[in-house]
PDB file of C-alpha atoms in Angstrom:
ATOM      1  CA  UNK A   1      81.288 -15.942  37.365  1.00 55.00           C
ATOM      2  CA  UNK A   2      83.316 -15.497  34.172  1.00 62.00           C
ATOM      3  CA  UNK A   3      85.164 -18.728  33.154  1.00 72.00           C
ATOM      4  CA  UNK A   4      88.255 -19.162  31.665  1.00 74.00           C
ATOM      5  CA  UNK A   5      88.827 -19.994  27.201  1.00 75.00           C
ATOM      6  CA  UNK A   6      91.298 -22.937  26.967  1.00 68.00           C
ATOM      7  CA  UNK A   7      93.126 -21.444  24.125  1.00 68.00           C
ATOM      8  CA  UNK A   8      93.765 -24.330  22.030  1.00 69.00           C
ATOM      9  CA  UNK A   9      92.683 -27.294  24.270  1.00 73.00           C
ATOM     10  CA  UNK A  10      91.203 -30.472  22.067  1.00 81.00           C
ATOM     11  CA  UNK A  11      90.052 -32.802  25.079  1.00 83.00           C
ATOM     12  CA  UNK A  12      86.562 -32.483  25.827  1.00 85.00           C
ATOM     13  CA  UNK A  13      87.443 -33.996  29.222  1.00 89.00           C
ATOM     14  CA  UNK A  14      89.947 -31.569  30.242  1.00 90.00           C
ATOM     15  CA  UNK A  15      87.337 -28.601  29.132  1.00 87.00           C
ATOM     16  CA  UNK A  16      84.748 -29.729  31.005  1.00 91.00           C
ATOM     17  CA  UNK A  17      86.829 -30.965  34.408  1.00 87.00           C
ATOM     18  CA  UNK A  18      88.646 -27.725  34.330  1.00 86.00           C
ATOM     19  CA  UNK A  19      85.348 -25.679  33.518  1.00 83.00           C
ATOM     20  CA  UNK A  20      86.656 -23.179  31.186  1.00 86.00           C
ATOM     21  CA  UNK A  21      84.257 -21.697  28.382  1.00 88.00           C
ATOM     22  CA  UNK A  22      82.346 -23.890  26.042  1.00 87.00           C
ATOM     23  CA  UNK A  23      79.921 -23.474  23.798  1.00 84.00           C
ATOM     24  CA  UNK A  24      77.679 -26.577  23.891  1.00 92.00           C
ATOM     25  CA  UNK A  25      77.813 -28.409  20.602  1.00 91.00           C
ATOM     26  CA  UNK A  26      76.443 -31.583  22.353  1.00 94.00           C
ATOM     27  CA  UNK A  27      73.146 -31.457  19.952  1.00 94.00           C
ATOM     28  CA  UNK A  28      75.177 -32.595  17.242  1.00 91.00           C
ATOM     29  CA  UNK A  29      75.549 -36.231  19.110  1.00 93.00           C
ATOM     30  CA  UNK A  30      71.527 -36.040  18.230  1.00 93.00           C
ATOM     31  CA  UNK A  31      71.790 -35.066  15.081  1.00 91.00           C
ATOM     32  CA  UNK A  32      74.455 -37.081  13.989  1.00 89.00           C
ATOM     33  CA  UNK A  33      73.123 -40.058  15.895  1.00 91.00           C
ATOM     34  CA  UNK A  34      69.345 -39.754  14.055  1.00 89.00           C
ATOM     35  CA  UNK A  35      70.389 -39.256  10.873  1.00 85.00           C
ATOM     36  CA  UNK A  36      71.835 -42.967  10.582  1.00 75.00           C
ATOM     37  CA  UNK A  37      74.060 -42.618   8.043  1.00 74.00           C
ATOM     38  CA  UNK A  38      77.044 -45.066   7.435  1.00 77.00           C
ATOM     39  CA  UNK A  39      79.372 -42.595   6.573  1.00 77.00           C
ATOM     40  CA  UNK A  40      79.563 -38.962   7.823  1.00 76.00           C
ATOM     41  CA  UNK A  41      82.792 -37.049   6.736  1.00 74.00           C
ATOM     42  CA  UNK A  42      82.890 -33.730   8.472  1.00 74.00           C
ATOM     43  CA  UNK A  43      84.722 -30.572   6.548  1.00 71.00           C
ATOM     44  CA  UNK A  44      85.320 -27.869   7.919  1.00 65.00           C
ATOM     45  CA  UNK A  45      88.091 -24.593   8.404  1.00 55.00           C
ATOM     46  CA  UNK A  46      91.234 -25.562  10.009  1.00 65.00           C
ATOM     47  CA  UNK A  47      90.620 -24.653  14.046  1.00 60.00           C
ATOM     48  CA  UNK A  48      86.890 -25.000  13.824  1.00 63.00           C
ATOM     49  CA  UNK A  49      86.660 -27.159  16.154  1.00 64.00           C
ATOM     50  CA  UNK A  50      86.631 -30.600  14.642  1.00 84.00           C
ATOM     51  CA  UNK A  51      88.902 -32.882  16.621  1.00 87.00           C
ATOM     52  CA  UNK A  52      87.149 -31.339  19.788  1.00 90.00           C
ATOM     53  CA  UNK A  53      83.912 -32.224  18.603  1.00 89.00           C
ATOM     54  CA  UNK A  54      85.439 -36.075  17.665  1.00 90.00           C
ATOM     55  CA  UNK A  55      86.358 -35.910  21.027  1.00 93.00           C
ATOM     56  CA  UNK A  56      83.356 -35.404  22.445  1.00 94.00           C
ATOM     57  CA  UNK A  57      82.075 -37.844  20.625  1.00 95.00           C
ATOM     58  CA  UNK A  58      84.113 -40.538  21.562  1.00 95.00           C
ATOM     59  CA  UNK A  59      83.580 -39.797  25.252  1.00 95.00           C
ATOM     60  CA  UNK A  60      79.811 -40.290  24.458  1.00 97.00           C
ATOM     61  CA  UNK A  61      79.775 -43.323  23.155  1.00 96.00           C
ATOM     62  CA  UNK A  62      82.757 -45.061  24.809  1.00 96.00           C
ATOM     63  CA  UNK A  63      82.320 -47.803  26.708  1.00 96.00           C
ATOM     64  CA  UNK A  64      85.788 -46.674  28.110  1.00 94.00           C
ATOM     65  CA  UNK A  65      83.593 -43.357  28.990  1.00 93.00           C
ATOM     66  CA  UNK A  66      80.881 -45.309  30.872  1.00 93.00           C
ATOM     67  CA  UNK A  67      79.369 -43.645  34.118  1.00 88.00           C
ATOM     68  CA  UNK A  68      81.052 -40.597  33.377  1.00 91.00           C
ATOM     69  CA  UNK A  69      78.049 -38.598  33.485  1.00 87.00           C
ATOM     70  CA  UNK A  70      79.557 -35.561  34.661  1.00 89.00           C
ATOM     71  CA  UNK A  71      80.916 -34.609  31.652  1.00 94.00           C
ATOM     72  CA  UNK A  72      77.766 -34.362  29.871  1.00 96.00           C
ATOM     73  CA  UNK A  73      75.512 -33.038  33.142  1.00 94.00           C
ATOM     74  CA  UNK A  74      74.096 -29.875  32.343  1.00 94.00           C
ATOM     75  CA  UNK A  75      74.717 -30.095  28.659  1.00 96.00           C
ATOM     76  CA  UNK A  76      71.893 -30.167  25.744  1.00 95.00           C
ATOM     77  CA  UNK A  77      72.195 -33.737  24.753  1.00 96.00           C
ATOM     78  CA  UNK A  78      71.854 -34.653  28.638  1.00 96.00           C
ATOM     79  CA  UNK A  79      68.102 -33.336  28.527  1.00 94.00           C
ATOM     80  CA  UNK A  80      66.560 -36.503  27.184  1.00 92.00           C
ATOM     81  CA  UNK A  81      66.367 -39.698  29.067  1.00 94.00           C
ATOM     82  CA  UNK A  82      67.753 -42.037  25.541  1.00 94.00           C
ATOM     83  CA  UNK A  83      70.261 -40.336  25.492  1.00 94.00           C
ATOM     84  CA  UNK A  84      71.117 -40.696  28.776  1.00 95.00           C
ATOM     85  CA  UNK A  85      71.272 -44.478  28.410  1.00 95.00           C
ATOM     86  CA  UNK A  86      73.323 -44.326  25.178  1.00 95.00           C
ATOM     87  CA  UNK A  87      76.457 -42.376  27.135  1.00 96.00           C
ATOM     88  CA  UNK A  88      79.033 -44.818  27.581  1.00 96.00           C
ATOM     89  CA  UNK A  89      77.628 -48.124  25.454  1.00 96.00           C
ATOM     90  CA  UNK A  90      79.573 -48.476  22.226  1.00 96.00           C
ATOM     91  CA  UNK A  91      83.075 -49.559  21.476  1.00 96.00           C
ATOM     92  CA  UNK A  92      84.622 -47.325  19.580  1.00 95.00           C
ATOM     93  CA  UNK A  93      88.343 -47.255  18.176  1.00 95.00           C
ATOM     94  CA  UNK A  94      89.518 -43.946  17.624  1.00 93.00           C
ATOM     95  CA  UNK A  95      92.716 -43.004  15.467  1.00 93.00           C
ATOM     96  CA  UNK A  96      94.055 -39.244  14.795  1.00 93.00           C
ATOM     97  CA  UNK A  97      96.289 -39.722  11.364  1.00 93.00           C
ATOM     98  CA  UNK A  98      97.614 -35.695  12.374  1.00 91.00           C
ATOM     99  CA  UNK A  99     101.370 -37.123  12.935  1.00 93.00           C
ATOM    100  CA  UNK A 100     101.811 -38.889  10.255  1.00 96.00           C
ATOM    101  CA  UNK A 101     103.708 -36.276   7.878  1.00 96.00           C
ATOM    102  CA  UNK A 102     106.454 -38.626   6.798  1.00 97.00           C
ATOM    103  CA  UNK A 103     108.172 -38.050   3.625  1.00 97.00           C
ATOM    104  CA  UNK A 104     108.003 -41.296   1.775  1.00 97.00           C
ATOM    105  CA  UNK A 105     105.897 -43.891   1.062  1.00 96.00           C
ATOM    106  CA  UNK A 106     107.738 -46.390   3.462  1.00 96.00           C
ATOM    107  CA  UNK A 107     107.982 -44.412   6.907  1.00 97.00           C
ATOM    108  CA  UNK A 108     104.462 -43.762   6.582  1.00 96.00           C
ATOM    109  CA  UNK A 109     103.153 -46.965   5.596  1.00 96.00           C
ATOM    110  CA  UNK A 110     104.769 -47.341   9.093  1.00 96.00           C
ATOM    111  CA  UNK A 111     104.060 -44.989  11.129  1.00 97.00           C
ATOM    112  CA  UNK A 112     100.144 -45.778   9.996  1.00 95.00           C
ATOM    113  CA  UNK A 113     100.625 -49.439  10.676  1.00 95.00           C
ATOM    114  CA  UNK A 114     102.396 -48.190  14.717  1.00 97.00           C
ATOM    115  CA  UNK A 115      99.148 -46.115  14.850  1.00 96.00           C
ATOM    116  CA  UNK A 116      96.778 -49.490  13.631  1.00 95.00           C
ATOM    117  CA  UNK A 117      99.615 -52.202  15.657  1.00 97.00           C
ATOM    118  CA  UNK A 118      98.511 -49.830  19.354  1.00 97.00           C
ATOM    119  CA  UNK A 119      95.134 -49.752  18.984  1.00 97.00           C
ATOM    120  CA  UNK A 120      95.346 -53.285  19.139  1.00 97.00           C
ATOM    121  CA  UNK A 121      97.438 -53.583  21.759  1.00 97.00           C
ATOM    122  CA  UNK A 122      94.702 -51.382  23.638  1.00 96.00           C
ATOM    123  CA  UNK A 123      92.062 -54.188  23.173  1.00 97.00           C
ATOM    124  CA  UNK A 124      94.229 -57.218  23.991  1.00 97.00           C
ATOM    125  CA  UNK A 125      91.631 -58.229  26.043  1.00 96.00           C
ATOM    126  CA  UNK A 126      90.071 -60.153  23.172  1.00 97.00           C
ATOM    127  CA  UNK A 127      92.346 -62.614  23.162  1.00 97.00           C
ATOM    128  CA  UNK A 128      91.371 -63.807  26.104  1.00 95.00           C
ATOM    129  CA  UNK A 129      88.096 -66.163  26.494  1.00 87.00           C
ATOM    130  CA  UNK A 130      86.095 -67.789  23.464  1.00 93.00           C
ATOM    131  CA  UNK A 131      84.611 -64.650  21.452  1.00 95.00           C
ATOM    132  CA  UNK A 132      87.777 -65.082  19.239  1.00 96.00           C
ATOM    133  CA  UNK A 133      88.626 -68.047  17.437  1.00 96.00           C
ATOM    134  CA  UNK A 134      92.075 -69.830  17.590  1.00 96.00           C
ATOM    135  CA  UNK A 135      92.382 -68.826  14.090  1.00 96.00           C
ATOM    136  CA  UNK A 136      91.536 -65.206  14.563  1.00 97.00           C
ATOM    137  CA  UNK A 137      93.679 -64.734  17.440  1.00 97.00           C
ATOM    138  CA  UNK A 138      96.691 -65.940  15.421  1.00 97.00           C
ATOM    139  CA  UNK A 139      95.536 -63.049  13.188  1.00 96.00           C
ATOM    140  CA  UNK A 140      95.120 -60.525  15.969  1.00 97.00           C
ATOM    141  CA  UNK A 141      98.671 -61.375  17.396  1.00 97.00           C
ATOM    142  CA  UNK A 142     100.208 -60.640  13.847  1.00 96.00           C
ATOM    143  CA  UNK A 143      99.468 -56.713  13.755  1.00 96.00           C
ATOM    144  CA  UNK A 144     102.303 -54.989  14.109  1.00 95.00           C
ATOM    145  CA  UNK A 145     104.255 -52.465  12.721  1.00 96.00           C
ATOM    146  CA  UNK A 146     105.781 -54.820  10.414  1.00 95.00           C
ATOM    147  CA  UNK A 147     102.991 -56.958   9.496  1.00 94.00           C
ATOM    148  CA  UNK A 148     102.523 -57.428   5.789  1.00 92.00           C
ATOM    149  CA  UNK A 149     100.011 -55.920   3.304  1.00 89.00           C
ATOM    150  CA  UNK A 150      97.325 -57.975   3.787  1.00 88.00           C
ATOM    151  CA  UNK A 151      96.756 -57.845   7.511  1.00 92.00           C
ATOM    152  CA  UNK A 152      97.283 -54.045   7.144  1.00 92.00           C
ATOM    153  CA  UNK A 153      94.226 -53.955   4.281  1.00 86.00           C
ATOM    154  CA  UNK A 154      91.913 -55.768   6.917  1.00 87.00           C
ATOM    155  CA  UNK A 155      93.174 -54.717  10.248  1.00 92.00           C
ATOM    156  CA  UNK A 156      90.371 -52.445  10.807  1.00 91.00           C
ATOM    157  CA  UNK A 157      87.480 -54.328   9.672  1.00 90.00           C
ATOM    158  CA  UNK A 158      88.952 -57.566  11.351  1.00 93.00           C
ATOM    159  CA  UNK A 159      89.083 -55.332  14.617  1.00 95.00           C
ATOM    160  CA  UNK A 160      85.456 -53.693  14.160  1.00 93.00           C
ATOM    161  CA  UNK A 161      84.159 -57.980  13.918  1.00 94.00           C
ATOM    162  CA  UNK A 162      86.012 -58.631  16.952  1.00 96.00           C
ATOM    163  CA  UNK A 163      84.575 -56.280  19.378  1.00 96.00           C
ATOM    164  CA  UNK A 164      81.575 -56.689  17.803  1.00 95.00           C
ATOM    165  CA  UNK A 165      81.768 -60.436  18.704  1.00 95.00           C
ATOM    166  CA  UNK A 166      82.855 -59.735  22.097  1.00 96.00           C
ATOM    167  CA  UNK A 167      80.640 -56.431  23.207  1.00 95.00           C
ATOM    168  CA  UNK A 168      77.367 -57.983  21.156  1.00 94.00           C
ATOM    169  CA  UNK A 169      77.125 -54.431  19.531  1.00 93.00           C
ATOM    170  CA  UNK A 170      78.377 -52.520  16.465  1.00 91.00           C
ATOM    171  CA  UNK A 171      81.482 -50.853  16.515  1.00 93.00           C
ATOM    172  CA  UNK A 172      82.164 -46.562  15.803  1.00 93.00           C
ATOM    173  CA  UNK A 173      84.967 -45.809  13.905  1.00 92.00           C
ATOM    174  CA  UNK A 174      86.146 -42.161  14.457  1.00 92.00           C
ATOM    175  CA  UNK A 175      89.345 -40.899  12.102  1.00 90.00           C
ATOM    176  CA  UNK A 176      90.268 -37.734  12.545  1.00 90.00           C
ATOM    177  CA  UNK A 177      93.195 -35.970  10.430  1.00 88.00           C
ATOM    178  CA  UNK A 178      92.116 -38.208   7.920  1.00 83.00           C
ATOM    179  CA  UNK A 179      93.518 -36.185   4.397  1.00 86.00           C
ATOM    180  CA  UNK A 180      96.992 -35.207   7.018  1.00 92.00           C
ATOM    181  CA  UNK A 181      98.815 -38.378   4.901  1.00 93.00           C
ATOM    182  CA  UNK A 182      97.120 -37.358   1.536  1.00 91.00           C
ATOM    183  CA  UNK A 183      98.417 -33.998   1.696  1.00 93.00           C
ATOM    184  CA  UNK A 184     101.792 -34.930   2.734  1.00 96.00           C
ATOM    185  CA  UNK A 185     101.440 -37.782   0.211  1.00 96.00           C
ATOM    186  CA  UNK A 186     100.980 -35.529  -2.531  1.00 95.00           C
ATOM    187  CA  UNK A 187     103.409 -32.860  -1.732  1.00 96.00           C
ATOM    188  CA  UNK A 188     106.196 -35.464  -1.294  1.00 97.00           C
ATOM    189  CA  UNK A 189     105.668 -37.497  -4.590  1.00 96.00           C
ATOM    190  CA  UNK A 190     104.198 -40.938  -3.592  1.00 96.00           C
ATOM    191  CA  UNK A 191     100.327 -39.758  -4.041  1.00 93.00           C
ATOM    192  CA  UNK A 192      99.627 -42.926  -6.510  1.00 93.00           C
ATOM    193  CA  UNK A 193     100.922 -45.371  -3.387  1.00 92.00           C
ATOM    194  CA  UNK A 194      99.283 -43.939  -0.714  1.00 91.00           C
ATOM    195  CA  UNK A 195      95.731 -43.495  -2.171  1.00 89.00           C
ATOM    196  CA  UNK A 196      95.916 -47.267  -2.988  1.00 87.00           C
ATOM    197  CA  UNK A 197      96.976 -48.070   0.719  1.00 87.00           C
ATOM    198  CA  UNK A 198      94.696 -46.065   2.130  1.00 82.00           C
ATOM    199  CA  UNK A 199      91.639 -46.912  -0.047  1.00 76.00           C
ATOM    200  CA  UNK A 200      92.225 -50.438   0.856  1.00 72.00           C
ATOM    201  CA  UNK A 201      93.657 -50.137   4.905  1.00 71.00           C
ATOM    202  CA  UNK A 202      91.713 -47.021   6.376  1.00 64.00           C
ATOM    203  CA  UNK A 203      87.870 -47.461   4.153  1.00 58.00           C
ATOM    204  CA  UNK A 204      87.196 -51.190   4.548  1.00 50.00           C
ATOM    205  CA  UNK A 205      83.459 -52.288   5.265  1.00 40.00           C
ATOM    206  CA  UNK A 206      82.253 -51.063   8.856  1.00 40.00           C
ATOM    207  CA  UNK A 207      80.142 -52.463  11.034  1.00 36.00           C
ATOM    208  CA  UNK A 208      78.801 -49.243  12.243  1.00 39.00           C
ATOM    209  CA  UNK A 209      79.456 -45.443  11.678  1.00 41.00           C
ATOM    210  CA  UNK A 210      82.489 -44.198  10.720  1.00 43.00           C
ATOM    211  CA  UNK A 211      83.132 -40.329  11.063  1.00 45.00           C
ATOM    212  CA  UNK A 212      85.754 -39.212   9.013  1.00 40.00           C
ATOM    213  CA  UNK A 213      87.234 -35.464   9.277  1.00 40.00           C
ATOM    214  CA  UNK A 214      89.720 -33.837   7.029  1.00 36.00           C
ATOM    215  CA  UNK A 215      90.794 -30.005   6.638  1.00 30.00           C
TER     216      UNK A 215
END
């Protein structure tokens, strides 16, 4: 029976509940996941397929993903048993930068710091029992979209340690629209800013594998 092509659908989830067409790229999990490097920055055409396959990847590894089998029944990467076990056992934080075309330096610094303040707010589970300090839950409680330079330079690092102290296991880091500012950066006129900002808020020292993806 001939499925249907989701013209321009990015959720792996919504692909495979709906079952329209897809070419398996599940081996890449493998690939990606044996090569062990800390870094992995994936370039390729625009509509290639790259925030689908980030997609896929978080629903992998996820442990908001966990006993969702289904999604990856019947798929390469579902063929081997340790792989099996790996679906849905890593906390990952996942941010897409591809909204954040402001035109000056100081609405995106914001709208960056919005993206980095809700991701927190998704895991404010942490402040509750001991895994946190007092100390660092004071710091947790101060991202937000107005919180000053230097909680913005370690926000993600300080988030990767947390769930790492609360989960017992290293944390993924998947950006996706990463160069999205850049460009807009660069055709606006604050280029000089924003590579500072982002060299010191969005590439601080990870605890496990990032993936970044630009155009």
């Amino acid at each position: 029976m001939a499925r249907n092509i989701g013209i321009g659908i990015q959720s792996f989830q919504k692909i495979r509940e709906n079952h329209y067409f897809y070419i398996d790229k599940t081996s890449f999990i493998q690939e990606w996941w044996e090569g062990g490097d800390d870094v992995t920055l994936i370039t390729r055409p625009r509509r290639f397929g790259k925030t689908l396959t980030m997609d896929m990847l978080e629903q992998f590894f996820s442990l908001k993903y966990v006993n969702r089998n289904g999604l990856f029944e019947g798929l390469s990467i579902w063929r081997e048993e340790k792989y099996r076990e790996l679906q849905g056992t890593y906390p990952v934080i996942c941010l897409s930068f591809a909204g954040v075309k402001d035109t000056n330096f100081f609405d995106m610094r914001k709208t960056i710091c919005q993206l980095i303040a809700d991701e927190y707010a998704r895991n404010t589970f942490l402040l509750e029992g001991e895994s946190l300090t007092e100390q660092q839950k004071d710091t947790f409680r101060r991202k937000r979209v107005e919180m000053e330079d230097v909680d913005a330079v370690l926000s993600l690092n300080q988030l990767s340690e947390y769930l790492y102290r609360y989960y017992g296991r290293k944390v993924i880091i998947l950006l996706d629209e990463y160069d999205t500012p850049m460009q807009e950066a660069y055709v606006n006129g604050f280029w000089g800013e924003m590579t500072v900002f982002s060299e010191n808020c969005l590439i601080p020292p990870l605890r496990r594998i990032p993936i970044w993806k630009e155009l």
